[in-house]
CSV table of C-alpha atoms in Angstrom, one decimal:
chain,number,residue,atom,x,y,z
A,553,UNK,CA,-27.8,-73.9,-47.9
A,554,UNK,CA,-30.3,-71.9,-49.8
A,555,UNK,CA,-30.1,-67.7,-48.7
A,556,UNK,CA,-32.2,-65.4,-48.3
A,557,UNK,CA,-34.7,-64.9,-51.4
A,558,UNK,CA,-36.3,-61.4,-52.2
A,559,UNK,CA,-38.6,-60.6,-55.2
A,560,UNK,CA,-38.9,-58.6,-57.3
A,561,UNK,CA,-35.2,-57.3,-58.1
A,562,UNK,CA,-36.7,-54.2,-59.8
A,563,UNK,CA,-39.9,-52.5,-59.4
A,564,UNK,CA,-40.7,-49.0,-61.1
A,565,UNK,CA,-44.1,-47.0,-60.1
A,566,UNK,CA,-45.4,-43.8,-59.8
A,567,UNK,CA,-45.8,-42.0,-57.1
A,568,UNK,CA,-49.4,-42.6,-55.2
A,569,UNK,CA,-49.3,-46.3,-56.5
A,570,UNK,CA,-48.7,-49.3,-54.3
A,571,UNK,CA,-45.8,-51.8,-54.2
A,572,UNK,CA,-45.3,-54.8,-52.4
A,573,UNK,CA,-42.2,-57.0,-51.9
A,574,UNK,CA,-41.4,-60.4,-50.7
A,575,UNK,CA,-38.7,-62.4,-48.9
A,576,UNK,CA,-37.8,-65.7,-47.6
A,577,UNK,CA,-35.2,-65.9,-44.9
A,578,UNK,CA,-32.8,-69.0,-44.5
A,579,UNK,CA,-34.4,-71.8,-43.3
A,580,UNK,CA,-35.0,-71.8,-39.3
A,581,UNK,CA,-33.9,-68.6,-38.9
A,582,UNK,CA,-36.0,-66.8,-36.8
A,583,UNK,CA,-35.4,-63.6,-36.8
A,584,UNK,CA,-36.6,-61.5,-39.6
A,585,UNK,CA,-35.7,-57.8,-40.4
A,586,UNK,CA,-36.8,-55.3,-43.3
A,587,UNK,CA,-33.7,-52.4,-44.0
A,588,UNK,CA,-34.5,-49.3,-46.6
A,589,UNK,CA,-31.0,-48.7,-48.1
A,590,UNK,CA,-30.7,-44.9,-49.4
A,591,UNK,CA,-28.4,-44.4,-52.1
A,592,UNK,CA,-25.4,-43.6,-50.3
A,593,UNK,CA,-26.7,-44.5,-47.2
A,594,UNK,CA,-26.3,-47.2,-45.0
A,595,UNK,CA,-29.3,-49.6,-44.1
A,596,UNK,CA,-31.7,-48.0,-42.0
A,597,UNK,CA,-34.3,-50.9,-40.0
A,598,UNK,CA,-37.7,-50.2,-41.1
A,599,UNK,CA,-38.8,-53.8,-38.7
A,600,UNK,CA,-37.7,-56.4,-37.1
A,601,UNK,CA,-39.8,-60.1,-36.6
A,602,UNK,CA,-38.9,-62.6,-34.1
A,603,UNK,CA,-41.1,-65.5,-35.8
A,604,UNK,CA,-44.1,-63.9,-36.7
A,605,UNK,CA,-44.4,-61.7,-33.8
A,606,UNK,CA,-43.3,-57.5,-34.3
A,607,UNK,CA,-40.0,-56.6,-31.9
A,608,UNK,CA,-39.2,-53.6,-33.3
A,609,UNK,CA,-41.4,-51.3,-35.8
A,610,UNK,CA,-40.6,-47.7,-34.6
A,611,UNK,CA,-38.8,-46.4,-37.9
A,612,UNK,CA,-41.7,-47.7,-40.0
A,613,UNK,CA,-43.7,-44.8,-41.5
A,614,UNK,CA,-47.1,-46.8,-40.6
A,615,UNK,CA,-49.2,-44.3,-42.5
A,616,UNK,CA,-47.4,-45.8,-45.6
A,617,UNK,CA,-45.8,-49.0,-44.5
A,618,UNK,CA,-46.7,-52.3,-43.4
A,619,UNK,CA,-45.3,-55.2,-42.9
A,620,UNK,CA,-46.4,-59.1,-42.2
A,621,UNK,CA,-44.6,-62.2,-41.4
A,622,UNK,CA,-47.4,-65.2,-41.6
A,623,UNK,CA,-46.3,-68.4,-39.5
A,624,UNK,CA,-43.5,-67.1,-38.7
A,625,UNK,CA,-41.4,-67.8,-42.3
A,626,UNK,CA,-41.9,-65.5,-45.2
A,627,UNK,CA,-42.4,-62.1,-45.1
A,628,UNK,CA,-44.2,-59.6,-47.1
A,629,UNK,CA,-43.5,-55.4,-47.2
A,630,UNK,CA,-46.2,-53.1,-48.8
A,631,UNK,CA,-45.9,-49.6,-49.4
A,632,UNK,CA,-49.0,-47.8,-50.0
A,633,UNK,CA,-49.2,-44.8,-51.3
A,634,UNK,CA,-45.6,-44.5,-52.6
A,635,UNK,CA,-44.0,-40.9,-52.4
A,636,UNK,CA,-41.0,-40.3,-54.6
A,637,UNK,CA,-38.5,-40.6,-51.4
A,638,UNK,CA,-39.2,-44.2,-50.8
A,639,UNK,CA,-37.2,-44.6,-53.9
A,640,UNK,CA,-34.7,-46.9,-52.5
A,641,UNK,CA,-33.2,-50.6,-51.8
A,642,UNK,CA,-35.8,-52.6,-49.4
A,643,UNK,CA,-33.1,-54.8,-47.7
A,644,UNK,CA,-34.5,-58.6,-45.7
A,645,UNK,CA,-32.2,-59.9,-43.6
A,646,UNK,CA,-32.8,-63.3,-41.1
A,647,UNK,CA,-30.6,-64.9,-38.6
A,648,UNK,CA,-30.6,-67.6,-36.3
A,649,UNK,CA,-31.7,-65.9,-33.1
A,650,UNK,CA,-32.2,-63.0,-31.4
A,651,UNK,CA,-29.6,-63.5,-28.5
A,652,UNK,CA,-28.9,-60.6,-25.7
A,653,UNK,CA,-25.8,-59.6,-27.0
A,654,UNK,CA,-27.0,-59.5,-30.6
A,655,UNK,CA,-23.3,-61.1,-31.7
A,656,UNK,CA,-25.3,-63.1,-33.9
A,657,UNK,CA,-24.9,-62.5,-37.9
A,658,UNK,CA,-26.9,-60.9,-40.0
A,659,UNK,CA,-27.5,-62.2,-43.7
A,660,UNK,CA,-28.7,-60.4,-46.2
A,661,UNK,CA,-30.6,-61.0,-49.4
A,662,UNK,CA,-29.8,-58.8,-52.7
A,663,UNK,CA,-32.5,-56.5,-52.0
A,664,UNK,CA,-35.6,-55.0,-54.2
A,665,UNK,CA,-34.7,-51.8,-55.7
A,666,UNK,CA,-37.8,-49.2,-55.9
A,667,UNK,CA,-37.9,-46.5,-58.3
A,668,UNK,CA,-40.7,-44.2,-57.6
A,669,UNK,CA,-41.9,-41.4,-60.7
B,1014,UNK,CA,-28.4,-42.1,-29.9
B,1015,UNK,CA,-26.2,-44.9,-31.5
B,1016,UNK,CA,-24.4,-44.0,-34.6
B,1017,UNK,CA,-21.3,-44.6,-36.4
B,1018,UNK,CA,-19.2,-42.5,-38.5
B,1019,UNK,CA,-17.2,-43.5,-41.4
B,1020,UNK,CA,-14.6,-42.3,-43.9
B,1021,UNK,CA,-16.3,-40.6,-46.9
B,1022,UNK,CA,-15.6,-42.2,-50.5
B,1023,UNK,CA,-15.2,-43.5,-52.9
B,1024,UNK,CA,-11.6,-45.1,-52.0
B,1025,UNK,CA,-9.5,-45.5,-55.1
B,1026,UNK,CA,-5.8,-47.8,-55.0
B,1027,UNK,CA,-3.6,-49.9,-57.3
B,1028,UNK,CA,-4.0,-53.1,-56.4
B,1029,UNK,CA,-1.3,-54.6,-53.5
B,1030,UNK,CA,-1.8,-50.9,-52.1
B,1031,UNK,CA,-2.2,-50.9,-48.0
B,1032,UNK,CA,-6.1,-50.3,-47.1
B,1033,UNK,CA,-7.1,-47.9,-44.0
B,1034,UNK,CA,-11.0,-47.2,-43.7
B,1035,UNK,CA,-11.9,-45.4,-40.8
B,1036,UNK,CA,-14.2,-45.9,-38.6
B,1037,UNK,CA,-15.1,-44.5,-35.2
B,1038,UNK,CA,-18.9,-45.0,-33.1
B,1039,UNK,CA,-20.5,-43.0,-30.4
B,1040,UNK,CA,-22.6,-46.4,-28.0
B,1041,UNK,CA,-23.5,-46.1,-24.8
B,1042,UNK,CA,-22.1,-49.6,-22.9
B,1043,UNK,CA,-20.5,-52.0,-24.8
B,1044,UNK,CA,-21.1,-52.9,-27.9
B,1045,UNK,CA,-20.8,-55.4,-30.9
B,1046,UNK,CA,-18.8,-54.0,-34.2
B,1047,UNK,CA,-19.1,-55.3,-37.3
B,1048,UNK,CA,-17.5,-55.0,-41.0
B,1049,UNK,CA,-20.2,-55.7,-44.2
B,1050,UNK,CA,-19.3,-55.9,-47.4
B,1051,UNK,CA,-21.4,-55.7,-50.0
B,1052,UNK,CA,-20.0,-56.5,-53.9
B,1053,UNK,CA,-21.5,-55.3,-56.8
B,1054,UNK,CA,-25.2,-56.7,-57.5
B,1055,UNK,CA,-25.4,-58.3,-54.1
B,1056,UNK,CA,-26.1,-58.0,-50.4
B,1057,UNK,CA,-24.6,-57.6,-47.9
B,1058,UNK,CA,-22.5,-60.1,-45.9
B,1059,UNK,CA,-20.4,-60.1,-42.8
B,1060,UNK,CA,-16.8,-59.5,-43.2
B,1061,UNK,CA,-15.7,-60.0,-39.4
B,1062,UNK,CA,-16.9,-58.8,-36.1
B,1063,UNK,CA,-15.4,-58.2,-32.4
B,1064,UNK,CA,-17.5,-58.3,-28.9
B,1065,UNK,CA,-15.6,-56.5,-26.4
B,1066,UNK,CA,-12.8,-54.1,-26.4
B,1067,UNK,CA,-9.3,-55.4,-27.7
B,1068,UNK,CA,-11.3,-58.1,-29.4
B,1069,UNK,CA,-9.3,-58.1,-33.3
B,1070,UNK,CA,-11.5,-59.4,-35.8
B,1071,UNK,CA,-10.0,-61.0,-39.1
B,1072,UNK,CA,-11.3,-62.6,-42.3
B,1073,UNK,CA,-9.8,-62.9,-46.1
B,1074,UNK,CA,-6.5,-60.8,-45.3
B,1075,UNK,CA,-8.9,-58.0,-43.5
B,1076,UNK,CA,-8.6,-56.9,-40.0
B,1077,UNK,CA,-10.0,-54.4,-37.4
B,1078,UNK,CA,-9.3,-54.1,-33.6
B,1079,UNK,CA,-12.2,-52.6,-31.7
B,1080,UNK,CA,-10.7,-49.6,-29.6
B,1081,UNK,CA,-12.9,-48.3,-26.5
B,1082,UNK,CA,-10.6,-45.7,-25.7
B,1083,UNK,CA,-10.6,-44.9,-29.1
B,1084,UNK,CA,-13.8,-45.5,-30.0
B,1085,UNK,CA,-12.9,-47.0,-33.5
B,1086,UNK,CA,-13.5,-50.0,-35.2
B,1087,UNK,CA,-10.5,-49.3,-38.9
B,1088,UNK,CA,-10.6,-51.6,-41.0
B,1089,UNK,CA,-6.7,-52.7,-42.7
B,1090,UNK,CA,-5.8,-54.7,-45.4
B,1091,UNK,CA,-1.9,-54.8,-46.4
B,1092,UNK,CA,-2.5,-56.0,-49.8
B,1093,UNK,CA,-5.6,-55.4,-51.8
B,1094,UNK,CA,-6.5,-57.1,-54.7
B,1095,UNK,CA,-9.0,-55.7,-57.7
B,1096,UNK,CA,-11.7,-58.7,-56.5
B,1097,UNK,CA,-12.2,-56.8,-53.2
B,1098,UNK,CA,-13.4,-53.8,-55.0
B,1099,UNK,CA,-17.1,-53.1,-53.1
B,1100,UNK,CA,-18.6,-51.4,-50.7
B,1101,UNK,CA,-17.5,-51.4,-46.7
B,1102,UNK,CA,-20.2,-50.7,-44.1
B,1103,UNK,CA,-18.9,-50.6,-40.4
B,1104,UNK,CA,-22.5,-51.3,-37.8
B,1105,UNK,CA,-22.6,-51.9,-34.3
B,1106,UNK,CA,-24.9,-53.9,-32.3
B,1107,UNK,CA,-25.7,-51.9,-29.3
B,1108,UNK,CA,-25.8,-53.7,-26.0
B,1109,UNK,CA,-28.4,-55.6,-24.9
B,1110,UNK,CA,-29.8,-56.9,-28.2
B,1111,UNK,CA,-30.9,-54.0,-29.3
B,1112,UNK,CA,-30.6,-53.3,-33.5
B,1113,UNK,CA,-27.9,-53.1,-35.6
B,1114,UNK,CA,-26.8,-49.2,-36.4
B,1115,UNK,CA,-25.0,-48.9,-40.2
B,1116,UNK,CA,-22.7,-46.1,-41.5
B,1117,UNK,CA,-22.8,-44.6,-44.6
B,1118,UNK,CA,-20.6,-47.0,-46.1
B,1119,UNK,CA,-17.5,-46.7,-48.3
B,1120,UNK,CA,-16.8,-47.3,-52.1
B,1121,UNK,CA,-13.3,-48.8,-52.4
B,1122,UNK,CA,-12.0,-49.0,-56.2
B,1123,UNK,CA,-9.1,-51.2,-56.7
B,1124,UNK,CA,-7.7,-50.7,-59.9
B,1125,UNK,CA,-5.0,-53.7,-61.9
Protein backbone atom coordinates (compact mmCIF):
# COMPACT_ATOMS: atom_id res chain seq x y z
CA UNK A 1 0.00 0.00 0.00
CA UNK A 2 1.23 3.11 -1.40
CA UNK A 3 1.75 6.17 1.71
CA UNK A 4 1.31 9.32 1.81
CA UNK A 5 3.09 11.33 -1.04
CA UNK A 6 4.28 15.13 -0.45
CA UNK A 7 6.25 17.19 -2.99
CA UNK A 8 8.57 19.00 -3.07
CA UNK A 9 11.17 17.52 -0.39
CA UNK A 10 13.00 20.92 -0.41
CA UNK A 11 11.96 24.33 -1.31
CA UNK A 12 14.22 27.46 -0.67
CA UNK A 13 12.59 31.22 -1.22
CA UNK A 14 12.92 34.49 -0.02
CA UNK A 15 10.95 36.06 2.17
CA UNK A 16 7.66 37.93 0.40
CA UNK A 17 7.73 35.06 -2.33
CA UNK A 18 5.14 32.38 -2.51
CA UNK A 19 5.37 28.58 -2.07
CA UNK A 20 3.04 25.92 -2.53
CA UNK A 21 3.11 22.23 -1.55
CA UNK A 22 1.38 19.11 -2.41
CA UNK A 23 0.24 15.81 -0.91
CA UNK A 24 -1.66 12.72 -1.62
CA UNK A 25 -2.93 10.81 1.35
CA UNK A 26 -3.38 6.93 1.30
CA UNK A 27 -5.89 5.76 -0.74
CA UNK A 28 -9.63 6.11 0.89
CA UNK A 29 -8.47 7.75 3.66
CA UNK A 30 -10.59 10.48 4.41
CA UNK A 31 -9.35 12.52 6.63
CA UNK A 32 -6.71 14.92 5.62
CA UNK A 33 -4.48 17.13 7.98
CA UNK A 34 -1.61 19.80 7.23
CA UNK A 35 1.06 19.91 10.55
CA UNK A 36 4.05 22.86 10.48
CA UNK A 37 6.86 21.07 12.34
CA UNK A 38 9.37 23.78 14.08
CA UNK A 39 12.74 22.68 14.45
CA UNK A 40 12.56 21.27 17.80
CA UNK A 41 9.10 21.34 17.95
CA UNK A 42 6.51 19.10 17.79
CA UNK A 43 3.84 19.22 14.92
CA UNK A 44 1.54 21.93 15.34
CA UNK A 45 -2.18 21.38 12.99
CA UNK A 46 -2.24 24.13 10.66
CA UNK A 47 -5.89 22.13 9.13
CA UNK A 48 -7.71 19.38 9.10
CA UNK A 49 -10.10 18.03 5.88
CA UNK A 50 -12.77 15.46 6.25
CA UNK A 51 -13.08 14.72 2.35
CA UNK A 52 -12.94 18.02 0.87
CA UNK A 53 -14.82 19.74 3.42
CA UNK A 54 -12.63 22.19 6.25
CA UNK A 55 -13.11 20.64 10.16
CA UNK A 56 -10.68 22.43 11.65
CA UNK A 57 -8.66 25.64 10.33
CA UNK A 58 -8.30 27.86 13.51
CA UNK A 59 -4.33 27.68 13.73
CA UNK A 60 -4.01 28.65 10.05
CA UNK A 61 -2.59 32.24 9.69
CA UNK A 62 -5.27 32.89 6.84
CA UNK A 63 -3.68 36.16 5.93
CA UNK A 64 -0.86 34.00 4.69
CA UNK A 65 -2.17 30.49 4.43
CA UNK A 66 -4.47 28.57 2.47
CA UNK A 67 -5.29 25.44 1.98
CA UNK A 68 -7.60 23.25 -0.57
CA UNK A 69 -8.55 19.73 -0.81
CA UNK A 70 -10.39 19.26 -4.49
CA UNK A 71 -12.78 16.07 -4.61
CA UNK A 72 -12.02 15.19 -1.59
CA UNK A 73 -8.27 13.36 -2.45
CA UNK A 74 -5.22 15.47 -2.92
CA UNK A 75 -4.41 18.42 -1.24
CA UNK A 76 -2.62 21.48 -1.95
CA UNK A 77 -0.97 24.18 0.87
CA UNK A 78 0.07 27.71 -0.37
CA UNK A 79 1.88 30.19 1.52
CA UNK A 80 1.69 33.66 0.30
CA UNK A 81 3.70 36.05 1.19
CA UNK A 82 6.29 33.90 3.06
CA UNK A 83 7.93 35.60 6.26
CA UNK A 84 11.25 34.08 7.46
CA UNK A 85 9.32 32.19 10.57
CA UNK A 86 7.46 29.89 8.29
CA UNK A 87 10.74 28.31 7.75
CA UNK A 88 9.77 24.90 8.77
CA UNK A 89 8.58 21.15 7.95
CA UNK A 90 4.82 21.31 6.34
CA UNK A 91 3.72 17.82 7.64
CA UNK A 92 0.27 15.86 5.58
CA UNK A 93 -0.99 13.30 7.35
CA UNK A 94 -4.47 11.06 6.29
CA UNK A 95 -6.31 8.38 8.10
CA UNK A 96 -9.17 6.31 7.70
CA UNK A 97 -11.87 8.20 9.52
CA UNK A 98 -12.51 10.75 11.73
CA UNK A 99 -14.18 8.53 14.57
CA UNK A 100 -15.38 10.21 18.11
CA UNK A 101 -12.80 8.99 20.06
CA UNK A 102 -10.09 9.95 17.51
CA UNK A 103 -8.20 6.29 18.38
CA UNK A 104 -7.70 6.16 14.83
CA UNK A 105 -3.94 6.43 13.48
CA UNK A 106 -2.35 9.00 12.04
CA UNK A 107 0.17 8.48 9.09
CA UNK A 108 2.47 10.69 8.05
CA UNK A 109 4.23 11.63 4.85
CA UNK A 110 8.11 12.80 4.96
CA UNK A 111 7.15 16.28 4.94
CA UNK A 112 8.36 19.49 2.70
CA UNK A 113 11.03 21.33 4.30
CA UNK A 114 10.77 25.36 3.72
CA UNK A 115 13.68 27.45 3.99
CA UNK A 116 12.67 31.00 3.87
CA UNK A 117 15.79 34.00 3.10
CA UNK B 1 -5.75 23.90 26.94
CA UNK B 2 -4.41 20.44 25.92
CA UNK B 3 -0.75 20.02 26.09
CA UNK B 4 1.86 17.51 26.78
CA UNK B 5 5.20 17.76 28.34
CA UNK B 6 8.11 15.84 27.62
CA UNK B 7 11.67 15.01 28.70
CA UNK B 8 14.14 17.54 27.12
CA UNK B 9 17.03 15.91 24.76
CA UNK B 10 18.83 14.74 23.03
CA UNK B 11 19.02 11.15 24.98
CA UNK B 12 22.37 9.54 24.43
CA UNK B 13 22.96 5.34 25.65
CA UNK B 14 25.20 2.43 24.67
CA UNK B 15 23.20 0.21 23.05
CA UNK B 16 21.29 -2.73 25.32
CA UNK B 17 21.05 0.35 27.93
CA UNK B 18 17.35 0.47 29.65
CA UNK B 19 15.28 3.47 27.91
CA UNK B 20 12.90 5.94 30.27
CA UNK B 21 11.40 8.93 28.28
CA UNK B 22 9.09 10.87 30.14
CA UNK B 23 6.13 11.91 29.58
CA UNK B 24 3.27 13.55 31.46
CA UNK B 25 -0.20 15.63 29.81
CA UNK B 26 -2.50 18.10 31.24
CA UNK B 27 -6.49 16.85 29.20
CA UNK B 28 -9.53 17.56 30.37
CA UNK B 29 -11.68 14.02 30.17
CA UNK B 30 -10.24 11.15 28.92
CA UNK B 31 -8.04 10.99 26.43
CA UNK B 32 -6.11 8.96 23.77
CA UNK B 33 -2.02 8.76 24.19
CA UNK B 34 0.12 8.06 21.67
CA UNK B 35 4.01 7.26 21.02
CA UNK B 36 5.52 8.61 17.19
CA UNK B 37 8.59 7.94 16.09
CA UNK B 38 10.05 9.54 13.58
CA UNK B 39 13.70 8.07 12.01
CA UNK B 40 16.03 10.02 10.29
CA UNK B 41 14.69 11.48 6.72
CA UNK B 42 11.19 10.31 7.45
CA UNK B 43 7.89 10.89 9.00
CA UNK B 44 6.41 10.15 11.38
CA UNK B 45 4.70 6.85 12.39
CA UNK B 46 2.87 5.38 15.28
CA UNK B 47 4.74 3.50 17.70
CA UNK B 48 1.79 2.33 20.05
CA UNK B 49 -1.14 3.99 21.62
CA UNK B 50 -3.60 3.35 24.82
CA UNK B 51 -7.42 4.55 25.16
CA UNK B 52 -8.29 4.59 28.67
CA UNK B 53 -6.50 4.59 31.84
CA UNK B 54 -4.35 1.37 32.70
CA UNK B 55 -4.53 0.65 28.98
CA UNK B 56 -0.36 -0.55 28.30
CA UNK B 57 0.50 -0.03 24.94
CA UNK B 58 3.44 -2.17 23.28
CA UNK B 59 5.22 -2.50 19.95
CA UNK B 60 8.99 -3.64 18.83
CA UNK B 61 10.24 -4.18 22.57
CA UNK B 62 8.66 -0.56 23.51
CA UNK B 63 6.12 -0.01 26.13
CA UNK B 64 4.01 2.74 27.96
CA UNK B 65 1.19 2.46 30.48
CA UNK B 66 -1.19 5.44 30.42
CA UNK B 67 -1.45 6.67 34.20
CA UNK B 68 -4.55 9.02 35.04
CA UNK B 69 -3.49 9.44 38.46
CA UNK B 70 -0.34 10.15 37.24
CA UNK B 71 -0.99 11.80 34.38
CA UNK B 72 1.87 10.11 32.30
CA UNK B 73 2.20 8.36 29.32
CA UNK B 74 6.78 7.00 29.80
CA UNK B 75 7.77 5.34 27.35
CA UNK B 76 10.51 2.03 28.39
CA UNK B 77 12.54 -0.05 26.46
CA UNK B 78 14.86 -2.67 28.48
CA UNK B 79 17.20 -3.10 25.67
CA UNK B 80 17.86 -0.56 22.94
CA UNK B 81 19.54 -1.20 19.94
CA UNK B 82 21.61 1.58 17.65
CA UNK B 83 18.59 1.07 14.79
CA UNK B 84 16.11 2.76 17.25
CA UNK B 85 18.13 5.84 17.25
CA UNK B 86 15.25 8.71 16.21
CA UNK B 87 13.11 10.96 17.51
CA UNK B 88 10.03 10.16 20.17
CA UNK B 89 6.96 12.36 20.13
CA UNK B 90 4.36 11.60 22.90
CA UNK B 91 0.47 13.28 21.53
CA UNK B 92 -2.77 12.88 22.85
CA UNK B 93 -6.03 12.83 21.20
CA UNK B 94 -8.27 14.71 23.33
CA UNK B 95 -11.78 13.35 23.96
CA UNK B 96 -14.37 13.67 21.71
CA UNK B 97 -12.49 13.70 18.41
CA UNK B 98 -10.99 16.58 18.76
CA UNK B 99 -7.07 17.01 17.27
CA UNK B 100 -4.15 15.38 18.10
CA UNK B 101 -1.80 17.66 20.62
CA UNK B 102 2.31 16.78 20.09
CA UNK B 103 5.24 17.38 22.50
CA UNK B 104 8.33 18.66 21.76
CA UNK B 105 9.77 15.47 21.02
CA UNK B 106 12.95 13.76 22.10
CA UNK B 107 16.33 12.90 20.22
CA UNK B 108 17.51 9.47 21.49
CA UNK B 109 21.23 8.56 20.33
CA UNK B 110 22.07 5.00 20.70
CA UNK B 111 25.56 4.54 20.31
CA UNK B 112 27.36 0.54 19.27
Amino acid sequence: EAGVAQSPRYKIIEKRQSVAFWCNPISGHATLYWYQQILGQGPKLLIQFQNNGVVDDSQLPKDRFSAERLKGVDSTLKIQPAKLEDSAVYLCASSLHRDRWNTGELFFGEGSRLTVL
Amino acid sequence: GDSVTQMEGPVTLSEEAFLTINCTYTATGYPSLFWYVQYPGEGLQLLLKATKADDKGSNKGFEATYRKETTSFHLEKGSVQVSDSAVYFCALSPSYGQNFVFGPGTRLSVLP
